[in-house]
Tab-separated table of C-alpha atoms in Angstrom:
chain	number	residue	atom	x	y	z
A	1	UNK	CA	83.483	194.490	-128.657
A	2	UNK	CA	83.359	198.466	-128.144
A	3	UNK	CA	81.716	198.163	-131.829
A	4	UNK	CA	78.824	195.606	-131.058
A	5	UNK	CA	78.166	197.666	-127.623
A	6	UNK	CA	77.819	201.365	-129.432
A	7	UNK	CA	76.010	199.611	-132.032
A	8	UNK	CA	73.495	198.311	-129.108
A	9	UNK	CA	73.222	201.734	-127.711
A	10	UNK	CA	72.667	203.154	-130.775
A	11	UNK	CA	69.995	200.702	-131.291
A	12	UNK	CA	68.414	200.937	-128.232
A	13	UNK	CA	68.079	204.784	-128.177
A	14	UNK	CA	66.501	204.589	-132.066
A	15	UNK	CA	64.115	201.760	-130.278
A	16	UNK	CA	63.326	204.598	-127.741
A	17	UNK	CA	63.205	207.743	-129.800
A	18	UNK	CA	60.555	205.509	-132.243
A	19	UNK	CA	58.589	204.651	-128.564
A	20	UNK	CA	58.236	208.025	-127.872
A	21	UNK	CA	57.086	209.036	-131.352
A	22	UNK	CA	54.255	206.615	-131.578
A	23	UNK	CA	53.486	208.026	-127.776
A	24	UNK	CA	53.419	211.538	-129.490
A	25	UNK	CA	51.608	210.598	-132.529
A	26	UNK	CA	48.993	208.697	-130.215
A	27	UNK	CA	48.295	211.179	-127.815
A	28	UNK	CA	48.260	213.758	-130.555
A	29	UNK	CA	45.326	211.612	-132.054
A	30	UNK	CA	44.004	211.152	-129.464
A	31	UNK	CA	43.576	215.272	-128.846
A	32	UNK	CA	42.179	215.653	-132.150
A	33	UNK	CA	39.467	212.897	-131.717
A	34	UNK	CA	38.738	214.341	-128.595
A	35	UNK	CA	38.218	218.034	-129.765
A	36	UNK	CA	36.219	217.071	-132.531
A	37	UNK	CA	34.036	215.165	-130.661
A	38	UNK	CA	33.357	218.649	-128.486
A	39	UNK	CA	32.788	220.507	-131.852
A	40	UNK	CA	30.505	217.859	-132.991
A	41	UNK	CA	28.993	217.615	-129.515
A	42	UNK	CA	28.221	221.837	-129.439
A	43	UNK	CA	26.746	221.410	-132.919
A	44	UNK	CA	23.987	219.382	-131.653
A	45	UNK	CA	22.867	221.618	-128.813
A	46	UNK	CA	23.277	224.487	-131.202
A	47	UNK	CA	20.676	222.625	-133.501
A	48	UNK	CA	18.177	221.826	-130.222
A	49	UNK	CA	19.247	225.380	-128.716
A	50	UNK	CA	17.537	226.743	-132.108
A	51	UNK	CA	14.737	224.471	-132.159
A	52	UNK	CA	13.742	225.653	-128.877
A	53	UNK	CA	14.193	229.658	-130.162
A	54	UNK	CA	12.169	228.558	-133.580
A	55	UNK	CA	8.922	227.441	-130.660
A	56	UNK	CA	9.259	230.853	-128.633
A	57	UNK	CA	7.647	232.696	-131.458
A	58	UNK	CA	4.276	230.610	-132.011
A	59	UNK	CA	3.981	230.314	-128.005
A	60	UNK	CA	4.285	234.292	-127.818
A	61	UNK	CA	1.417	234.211	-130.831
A	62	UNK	CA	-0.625	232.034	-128.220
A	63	UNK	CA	-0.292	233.942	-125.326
A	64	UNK	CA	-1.243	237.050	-126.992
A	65	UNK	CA	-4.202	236.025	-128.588
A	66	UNK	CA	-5.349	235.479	-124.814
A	67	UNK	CA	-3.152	238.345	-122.870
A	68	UNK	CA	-2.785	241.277	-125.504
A	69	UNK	CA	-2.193	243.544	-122.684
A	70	UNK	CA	0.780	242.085	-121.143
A	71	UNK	CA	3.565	243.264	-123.482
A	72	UNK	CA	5.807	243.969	-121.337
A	73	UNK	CA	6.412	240.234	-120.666
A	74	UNK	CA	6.641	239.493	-124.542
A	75	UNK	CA	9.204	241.890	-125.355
A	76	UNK	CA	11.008	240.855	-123.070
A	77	UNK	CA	10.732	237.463	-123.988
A	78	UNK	CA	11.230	238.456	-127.635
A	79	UNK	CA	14.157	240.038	-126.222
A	80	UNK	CA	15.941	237.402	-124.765
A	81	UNK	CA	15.302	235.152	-128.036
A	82	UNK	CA	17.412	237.468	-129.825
A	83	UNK	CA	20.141	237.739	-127.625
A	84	UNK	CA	19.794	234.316	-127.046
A	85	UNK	CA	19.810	232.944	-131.185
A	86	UNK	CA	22.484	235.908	-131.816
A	87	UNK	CA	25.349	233.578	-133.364
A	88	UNK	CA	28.972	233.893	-132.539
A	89	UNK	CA	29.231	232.773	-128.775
A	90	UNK	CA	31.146	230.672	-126.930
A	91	UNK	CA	29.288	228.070	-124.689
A	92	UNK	CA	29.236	230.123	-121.754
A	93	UNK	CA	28.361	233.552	-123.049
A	94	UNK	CA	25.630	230.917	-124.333
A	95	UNK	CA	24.292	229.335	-121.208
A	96	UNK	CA	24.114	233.239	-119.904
A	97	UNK	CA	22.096	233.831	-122.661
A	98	UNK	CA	19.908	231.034	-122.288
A	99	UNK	CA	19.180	231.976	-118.861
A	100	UNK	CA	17.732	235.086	-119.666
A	101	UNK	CA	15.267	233.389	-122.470
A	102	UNK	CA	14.416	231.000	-119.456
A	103	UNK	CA	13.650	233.687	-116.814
A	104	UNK	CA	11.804	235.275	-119.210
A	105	UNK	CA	10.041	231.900	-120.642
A	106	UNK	CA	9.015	231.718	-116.626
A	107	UNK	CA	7.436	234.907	-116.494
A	108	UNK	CA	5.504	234.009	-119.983
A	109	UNK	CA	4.149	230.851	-118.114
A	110	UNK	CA	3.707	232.518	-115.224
A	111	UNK	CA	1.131	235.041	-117.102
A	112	UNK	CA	-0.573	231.889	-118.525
A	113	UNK	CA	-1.089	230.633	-115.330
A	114	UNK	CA	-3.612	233.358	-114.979
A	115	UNK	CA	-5.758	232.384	-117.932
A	116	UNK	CA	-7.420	228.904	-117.304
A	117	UNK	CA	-8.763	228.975	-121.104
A	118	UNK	CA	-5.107	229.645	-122.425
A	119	UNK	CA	-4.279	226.305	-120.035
A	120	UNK	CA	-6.864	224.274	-121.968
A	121	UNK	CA	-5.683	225.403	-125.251
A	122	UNK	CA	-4.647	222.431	-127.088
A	123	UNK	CA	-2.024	224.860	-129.197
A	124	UNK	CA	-0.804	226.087	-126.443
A	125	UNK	CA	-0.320	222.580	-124.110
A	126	UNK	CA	1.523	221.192	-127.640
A	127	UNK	CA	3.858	224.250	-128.147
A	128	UNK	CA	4.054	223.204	-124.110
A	129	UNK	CA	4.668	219.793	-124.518
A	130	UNK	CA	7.240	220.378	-128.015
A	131	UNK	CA	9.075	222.946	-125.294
A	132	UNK	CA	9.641	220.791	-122.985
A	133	UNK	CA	10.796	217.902	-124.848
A	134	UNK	CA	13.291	220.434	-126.716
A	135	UNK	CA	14.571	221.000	-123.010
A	136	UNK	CA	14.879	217.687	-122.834
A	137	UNK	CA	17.161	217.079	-125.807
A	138	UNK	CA	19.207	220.383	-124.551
A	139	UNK	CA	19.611	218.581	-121.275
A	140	UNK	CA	21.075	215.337	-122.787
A	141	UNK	CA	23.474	217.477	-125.204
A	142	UNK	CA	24.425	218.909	-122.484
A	143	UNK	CA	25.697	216.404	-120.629
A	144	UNK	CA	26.973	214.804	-123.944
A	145	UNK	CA	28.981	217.864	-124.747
A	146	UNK	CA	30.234	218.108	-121.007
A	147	UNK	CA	31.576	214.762	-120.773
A	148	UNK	CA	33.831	215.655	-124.046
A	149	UNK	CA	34.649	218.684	-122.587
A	150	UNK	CA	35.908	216.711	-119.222
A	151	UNK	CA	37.806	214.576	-120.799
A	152	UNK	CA	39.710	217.064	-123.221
A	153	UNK	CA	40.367	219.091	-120.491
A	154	UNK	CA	41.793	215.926	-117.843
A	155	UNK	CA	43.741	215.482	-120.789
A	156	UNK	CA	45.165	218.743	-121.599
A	157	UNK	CA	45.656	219.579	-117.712
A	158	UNK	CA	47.335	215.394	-116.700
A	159	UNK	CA	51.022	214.436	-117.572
A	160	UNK	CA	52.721	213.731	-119.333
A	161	UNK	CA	49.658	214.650	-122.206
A	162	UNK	CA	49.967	217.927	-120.797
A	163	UNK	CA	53.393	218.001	-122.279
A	164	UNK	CA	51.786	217.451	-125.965
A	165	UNK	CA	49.038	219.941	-125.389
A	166	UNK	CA	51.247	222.252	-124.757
A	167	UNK	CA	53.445	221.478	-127.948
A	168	UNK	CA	50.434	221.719	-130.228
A	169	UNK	CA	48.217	224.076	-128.844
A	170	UNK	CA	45.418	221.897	-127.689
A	171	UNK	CA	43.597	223.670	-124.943
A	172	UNK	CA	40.701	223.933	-122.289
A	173	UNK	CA	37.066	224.163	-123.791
A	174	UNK	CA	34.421	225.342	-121.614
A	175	UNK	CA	32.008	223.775	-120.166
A	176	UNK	CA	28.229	224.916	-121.364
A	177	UNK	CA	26.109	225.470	-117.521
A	178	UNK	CA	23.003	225.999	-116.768
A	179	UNK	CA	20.830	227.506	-114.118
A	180	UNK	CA	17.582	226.475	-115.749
A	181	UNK	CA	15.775	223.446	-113.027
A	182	UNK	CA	14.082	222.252	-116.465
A	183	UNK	CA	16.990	221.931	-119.114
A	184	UNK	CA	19.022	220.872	-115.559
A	185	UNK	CA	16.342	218.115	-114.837
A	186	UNK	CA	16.466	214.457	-115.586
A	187	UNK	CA	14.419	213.931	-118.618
A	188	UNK	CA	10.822	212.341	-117.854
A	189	UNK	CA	8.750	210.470	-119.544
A	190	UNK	CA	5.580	208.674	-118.997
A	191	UNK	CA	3.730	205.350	-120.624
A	192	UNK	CA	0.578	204.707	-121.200
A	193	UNK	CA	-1.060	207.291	-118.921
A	194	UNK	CA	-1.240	209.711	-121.591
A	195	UNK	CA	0.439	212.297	-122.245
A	196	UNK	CA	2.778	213.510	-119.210
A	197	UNK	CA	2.176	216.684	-117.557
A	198	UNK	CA	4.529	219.122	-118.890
A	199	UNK	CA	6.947	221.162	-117.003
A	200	UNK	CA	6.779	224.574	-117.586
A	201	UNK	CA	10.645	225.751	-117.625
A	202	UNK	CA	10.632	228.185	-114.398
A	203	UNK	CA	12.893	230.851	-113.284
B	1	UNK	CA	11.750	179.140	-120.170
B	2	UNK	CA	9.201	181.252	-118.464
B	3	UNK	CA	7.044	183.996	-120.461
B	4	UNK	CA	4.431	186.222	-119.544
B	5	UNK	CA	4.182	190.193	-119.118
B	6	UNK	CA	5.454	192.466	-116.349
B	7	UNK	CA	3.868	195.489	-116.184
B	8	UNK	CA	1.958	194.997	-119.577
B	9	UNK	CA	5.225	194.291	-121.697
B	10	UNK	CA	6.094	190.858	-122.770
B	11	UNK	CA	8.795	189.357	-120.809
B	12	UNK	CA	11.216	185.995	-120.626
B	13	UNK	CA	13.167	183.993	-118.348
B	14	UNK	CA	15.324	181.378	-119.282
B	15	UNK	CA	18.977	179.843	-118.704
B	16	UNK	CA	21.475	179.711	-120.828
B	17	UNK	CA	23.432	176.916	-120.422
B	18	UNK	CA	27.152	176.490	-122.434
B	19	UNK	CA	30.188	173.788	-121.298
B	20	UNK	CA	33.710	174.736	-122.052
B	21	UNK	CA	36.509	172.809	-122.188
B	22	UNK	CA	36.257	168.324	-122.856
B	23	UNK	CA	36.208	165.314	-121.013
B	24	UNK	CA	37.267	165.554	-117.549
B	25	UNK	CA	37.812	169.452	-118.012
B	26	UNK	CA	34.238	169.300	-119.158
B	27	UNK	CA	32.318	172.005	-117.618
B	28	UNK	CA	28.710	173.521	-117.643
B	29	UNK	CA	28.081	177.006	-116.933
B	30	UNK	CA	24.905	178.599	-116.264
B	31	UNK	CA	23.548	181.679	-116.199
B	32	UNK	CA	19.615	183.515	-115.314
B	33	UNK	CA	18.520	185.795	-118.108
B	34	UNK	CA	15.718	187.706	-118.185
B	35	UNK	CA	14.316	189.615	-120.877
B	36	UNK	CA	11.646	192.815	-121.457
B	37	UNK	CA	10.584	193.569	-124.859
B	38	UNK	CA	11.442	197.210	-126.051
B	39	UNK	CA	8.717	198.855	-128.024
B	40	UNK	CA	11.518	200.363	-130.767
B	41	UNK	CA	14.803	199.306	-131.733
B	42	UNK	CA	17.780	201.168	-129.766
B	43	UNK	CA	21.441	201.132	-130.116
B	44	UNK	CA	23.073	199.042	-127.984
B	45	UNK	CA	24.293	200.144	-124.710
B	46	UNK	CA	25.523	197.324	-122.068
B	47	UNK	CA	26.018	198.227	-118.324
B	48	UNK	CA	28.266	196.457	-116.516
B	49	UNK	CA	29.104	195.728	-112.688
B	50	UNK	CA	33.356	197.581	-112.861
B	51	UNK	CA	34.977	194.791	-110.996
B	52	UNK	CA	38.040	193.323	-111.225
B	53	UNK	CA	37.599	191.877	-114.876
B	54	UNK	CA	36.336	195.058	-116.102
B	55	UNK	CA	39.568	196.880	-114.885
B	56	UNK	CA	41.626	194.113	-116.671
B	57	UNK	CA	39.575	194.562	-119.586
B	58	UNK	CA	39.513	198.617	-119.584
B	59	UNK	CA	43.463	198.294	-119.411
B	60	UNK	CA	43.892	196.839	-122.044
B	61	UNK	CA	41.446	199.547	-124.301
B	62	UNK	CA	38.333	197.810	-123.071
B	63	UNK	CA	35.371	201.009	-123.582
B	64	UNK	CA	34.145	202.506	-120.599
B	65	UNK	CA	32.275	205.554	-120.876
B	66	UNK	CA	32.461	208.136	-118.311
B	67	UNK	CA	29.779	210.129	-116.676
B	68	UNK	CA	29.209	213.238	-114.700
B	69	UNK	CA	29.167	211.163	-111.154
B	70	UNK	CA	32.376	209.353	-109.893
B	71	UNK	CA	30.215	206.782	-107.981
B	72	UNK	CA	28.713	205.956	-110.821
B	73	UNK	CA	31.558	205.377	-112.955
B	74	UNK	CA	33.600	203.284	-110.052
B	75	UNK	CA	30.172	201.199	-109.649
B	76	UNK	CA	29.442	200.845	-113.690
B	77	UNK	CA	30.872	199.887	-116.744
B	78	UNK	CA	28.729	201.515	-120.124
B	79	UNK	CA	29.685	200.511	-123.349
B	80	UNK	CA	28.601	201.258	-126.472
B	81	UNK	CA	29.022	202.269	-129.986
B	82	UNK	CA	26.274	205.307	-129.850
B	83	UNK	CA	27.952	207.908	-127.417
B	84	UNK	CA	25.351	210.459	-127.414
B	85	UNK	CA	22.189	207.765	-127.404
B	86	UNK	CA	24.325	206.284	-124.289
B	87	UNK	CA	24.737	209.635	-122.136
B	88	UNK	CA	20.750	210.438	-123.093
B	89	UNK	CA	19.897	206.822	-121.647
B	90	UNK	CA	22.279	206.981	-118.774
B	91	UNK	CA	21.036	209.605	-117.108
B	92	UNK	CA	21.009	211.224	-113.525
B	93	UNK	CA	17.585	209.718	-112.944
B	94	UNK	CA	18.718	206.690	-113.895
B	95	UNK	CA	22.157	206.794	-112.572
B	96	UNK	CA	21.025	207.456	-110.041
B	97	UNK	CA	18.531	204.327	-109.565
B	98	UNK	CA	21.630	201.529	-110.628
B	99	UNK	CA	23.573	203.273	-107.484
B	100	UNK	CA	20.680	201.249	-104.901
B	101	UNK	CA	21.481	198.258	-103.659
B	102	UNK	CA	19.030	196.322	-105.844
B	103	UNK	CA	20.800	196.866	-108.972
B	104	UNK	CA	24.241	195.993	-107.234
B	105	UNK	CA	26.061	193.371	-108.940
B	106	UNK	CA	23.192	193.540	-111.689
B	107	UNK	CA	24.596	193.175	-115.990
B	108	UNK	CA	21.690	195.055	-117.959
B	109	UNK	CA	21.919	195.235	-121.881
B	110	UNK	CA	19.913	196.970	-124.645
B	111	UNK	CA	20.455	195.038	-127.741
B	112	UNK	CA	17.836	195.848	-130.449
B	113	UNK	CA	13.668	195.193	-129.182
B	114	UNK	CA	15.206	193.551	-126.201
B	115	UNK	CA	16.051	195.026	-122.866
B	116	UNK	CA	17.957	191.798	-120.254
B	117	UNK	CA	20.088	191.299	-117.412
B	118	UNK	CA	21.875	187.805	-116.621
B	119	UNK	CA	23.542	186.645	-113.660
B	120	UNK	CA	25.677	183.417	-113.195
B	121	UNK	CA	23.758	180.723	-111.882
B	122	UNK	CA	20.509	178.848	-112.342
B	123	UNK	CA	16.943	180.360	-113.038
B	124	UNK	CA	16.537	182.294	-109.457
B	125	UNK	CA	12.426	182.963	-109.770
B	126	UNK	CA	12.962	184.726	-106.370
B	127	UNK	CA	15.131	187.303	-107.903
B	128	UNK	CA	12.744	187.349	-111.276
B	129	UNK	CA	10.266	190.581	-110.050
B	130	UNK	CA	13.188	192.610	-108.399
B	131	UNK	CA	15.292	192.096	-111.918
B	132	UNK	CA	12.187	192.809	-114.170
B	133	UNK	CA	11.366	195.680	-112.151
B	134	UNK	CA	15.077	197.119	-112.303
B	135	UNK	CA	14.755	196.431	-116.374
B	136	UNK	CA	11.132	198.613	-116.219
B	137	UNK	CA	12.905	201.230	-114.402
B	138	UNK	CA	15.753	201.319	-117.103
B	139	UNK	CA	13.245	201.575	-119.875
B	140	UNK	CA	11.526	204.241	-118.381
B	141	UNK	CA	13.982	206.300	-117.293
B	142	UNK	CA	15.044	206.393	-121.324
B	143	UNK	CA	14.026	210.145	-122.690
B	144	UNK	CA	11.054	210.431	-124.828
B	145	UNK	CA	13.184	212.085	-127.815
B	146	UNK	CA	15.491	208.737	-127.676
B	147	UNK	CA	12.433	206.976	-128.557
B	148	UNK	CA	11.457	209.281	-131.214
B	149	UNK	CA	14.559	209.370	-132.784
B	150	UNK	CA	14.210	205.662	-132.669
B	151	UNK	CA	10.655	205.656	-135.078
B	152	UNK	CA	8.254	205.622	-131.629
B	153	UNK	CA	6.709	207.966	-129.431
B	154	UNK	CA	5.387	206.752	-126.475
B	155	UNK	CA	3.209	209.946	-125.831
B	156	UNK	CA	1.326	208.912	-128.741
B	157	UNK	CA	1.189	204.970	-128.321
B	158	UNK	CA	-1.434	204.251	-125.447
B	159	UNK	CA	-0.696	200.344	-125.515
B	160	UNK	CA	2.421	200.329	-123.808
B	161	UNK	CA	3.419	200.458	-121.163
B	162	UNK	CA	3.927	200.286	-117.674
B	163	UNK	CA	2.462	201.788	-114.683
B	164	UNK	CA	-0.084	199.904	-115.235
């Protein structure tokens, strides 16, 4: 009888030592889909974040040919495209960087504001137009790459996956902020009207 | 079946009808669905009321996909296969219209050139604007650049749609 029983507890602890090692093996999974999907998720706005520094130059072009005097707004604009495209930083040291370019995208717009015939310019309302949707797609990789973030880091900072995180070395990511109104802005879009007035990114 | 446009886009009402069960467990359900054509094909994404079924459903690995407002995500269900296409759609502008009281209770689905909503029941032509005009108001809260990674640009297409 003292035979069968040890035998059951021996069985019953195997049983539970195999539980918890599909448990591991899960939530260990499950931290490795998760962090990939931020990586993949960061790619993306890297790809829009460079689509929107690859406009800057050809809307600098167009403002010139209108405002050659007011260089002091396109270096600094120029400026805060290279600090902004420079590679190697984490999402927040990017949104910082961003920032600037916006600010200094604002001032840009706020020069062409003076110029009515720089307004009209059909170049100039497309590289406009191309901006703003860019912002756009920043805005919804944004978000994408946010909610992966959130989730990774519920899971790294809740019990008992905590415990794992720990184990392995899965950790926080950062979340990628913005204090640009335009990139922070629901996207818009318009039908049929023609095109949709586009929103200057502001300061 | 009812057809005709709302808002310049072609759009349907019908109801399903489907019986379960046989002989005197013989029953007919019915439900109201109304459709709104989609000028490009999209992934599908399906928006749910998160009642009790969808808990059930969620515990047992049922998708739900989480966004940036809690009132959102304890009023909706989203599913689908196209994460990123699904957090572009879902946005704060449109989050932001499901969370009025018109869209309460409401089951919305993009599936292909096809935007619809159902609800148990019988055709309700009462209900028929206010659900059409909570399907417009999905489809144009949807980004441009989801459309143009979709093979249509609706700066550049001056037959569709809406506010018209």
């Amino acid at each position: 009888v003292n035979g069968i029983a040890a035998a059951l507890i021996v069985i019953v602890i195997v049983v539970l030592v195999v539980i918890v090692l599909i448990w591991a093996v899960a939530l260990y999974n499950g931290f490795v889909r998760l962090r990939n999907l931020v990586q993949e998720a960061w790619r993306q706005i890297d790809v829009e974040l460079n689509r929107r520094h690859d406009l800057i130059p050809n809307l600098v072009e167009t403002v010139k040919g209108y405002a050659a005097h007011e260089r002091g707004v396109f270096d600094e604009v120029s400026q805060a495209r290279a600090a902004a495209s420079g590679g190697g930083q984490s999402p927040a040291q990017q949104a910082a960087s961003e920032n600037m370019l916006t600010q200094a995208l604002g001032r840009l717009f706020a020069v062409a504001e003076a110029y009515p015939v720089l307004r009209a310019s059909e170049n100039f309302q497309q590289l406009q137009l191309e901006l703003t949707n860019t912002e756009d797609r920043i805005a919804a990789g944004r978000r994408f790459y946010n909610a992966n973030v959130r989730a990774l880091n519920t899971k790294v900072e809740s019990f008992p996956s905590n415990i794992i995180a720990h184990a392995f070395g899965f950790v926080r990511a950062e979340y990628f902020e913005t204090d640009d109104p335009a990139v922070r802005a629901a996207p818009q879009v318009s039908f049929g009207d023609g095109p949709a007035t586009p929103g200057a990114p502001t300061a | 079946v009812l057809r005709g446009a709302f808002e310049g886009v072609p759009a349907v009402s019908f109801t399903y009808r489907w019986t379960t069960g046989s002989g005197r467990q013989r029953t007919t359900h019915a439900c109201h669905v109304v459709v709104l054509d989609l000028p490009a094909f999209l992934p599908t994404v399906q928006l749910t009321p998160d009642g009790l079924g969808a808990k059930l459903t969620k515990a047992v690995g049922g998708q739900d996909i989480q966004f940036e407002s809690d009132d959102f995500n304890r009023a909706w269900r989203v599913e689908s296969r196209d994460l990123p296409v699904a957090h572009a759609i879902v946005n704060p502008r449109l989050m932001e219209r499901l969370m009025r009281s018109d869209a309460s209770g409401e089951s919305l689905r993009i599936e292909g050139t096809s935007i619809l909503s159902w609800a148990f029941g019988a055709t309700d032509t009462g209900a028929l604007a206010r659900r059409l005009g909570l399907l417009a108001a999905v489809v144009h809260a949807i980004p441009r650049h989801v459309w143009q990674d979709h093979g249509y640009d609706p700066m550049t297409d001056q037959t569709i749609r809406g506010n018209s």
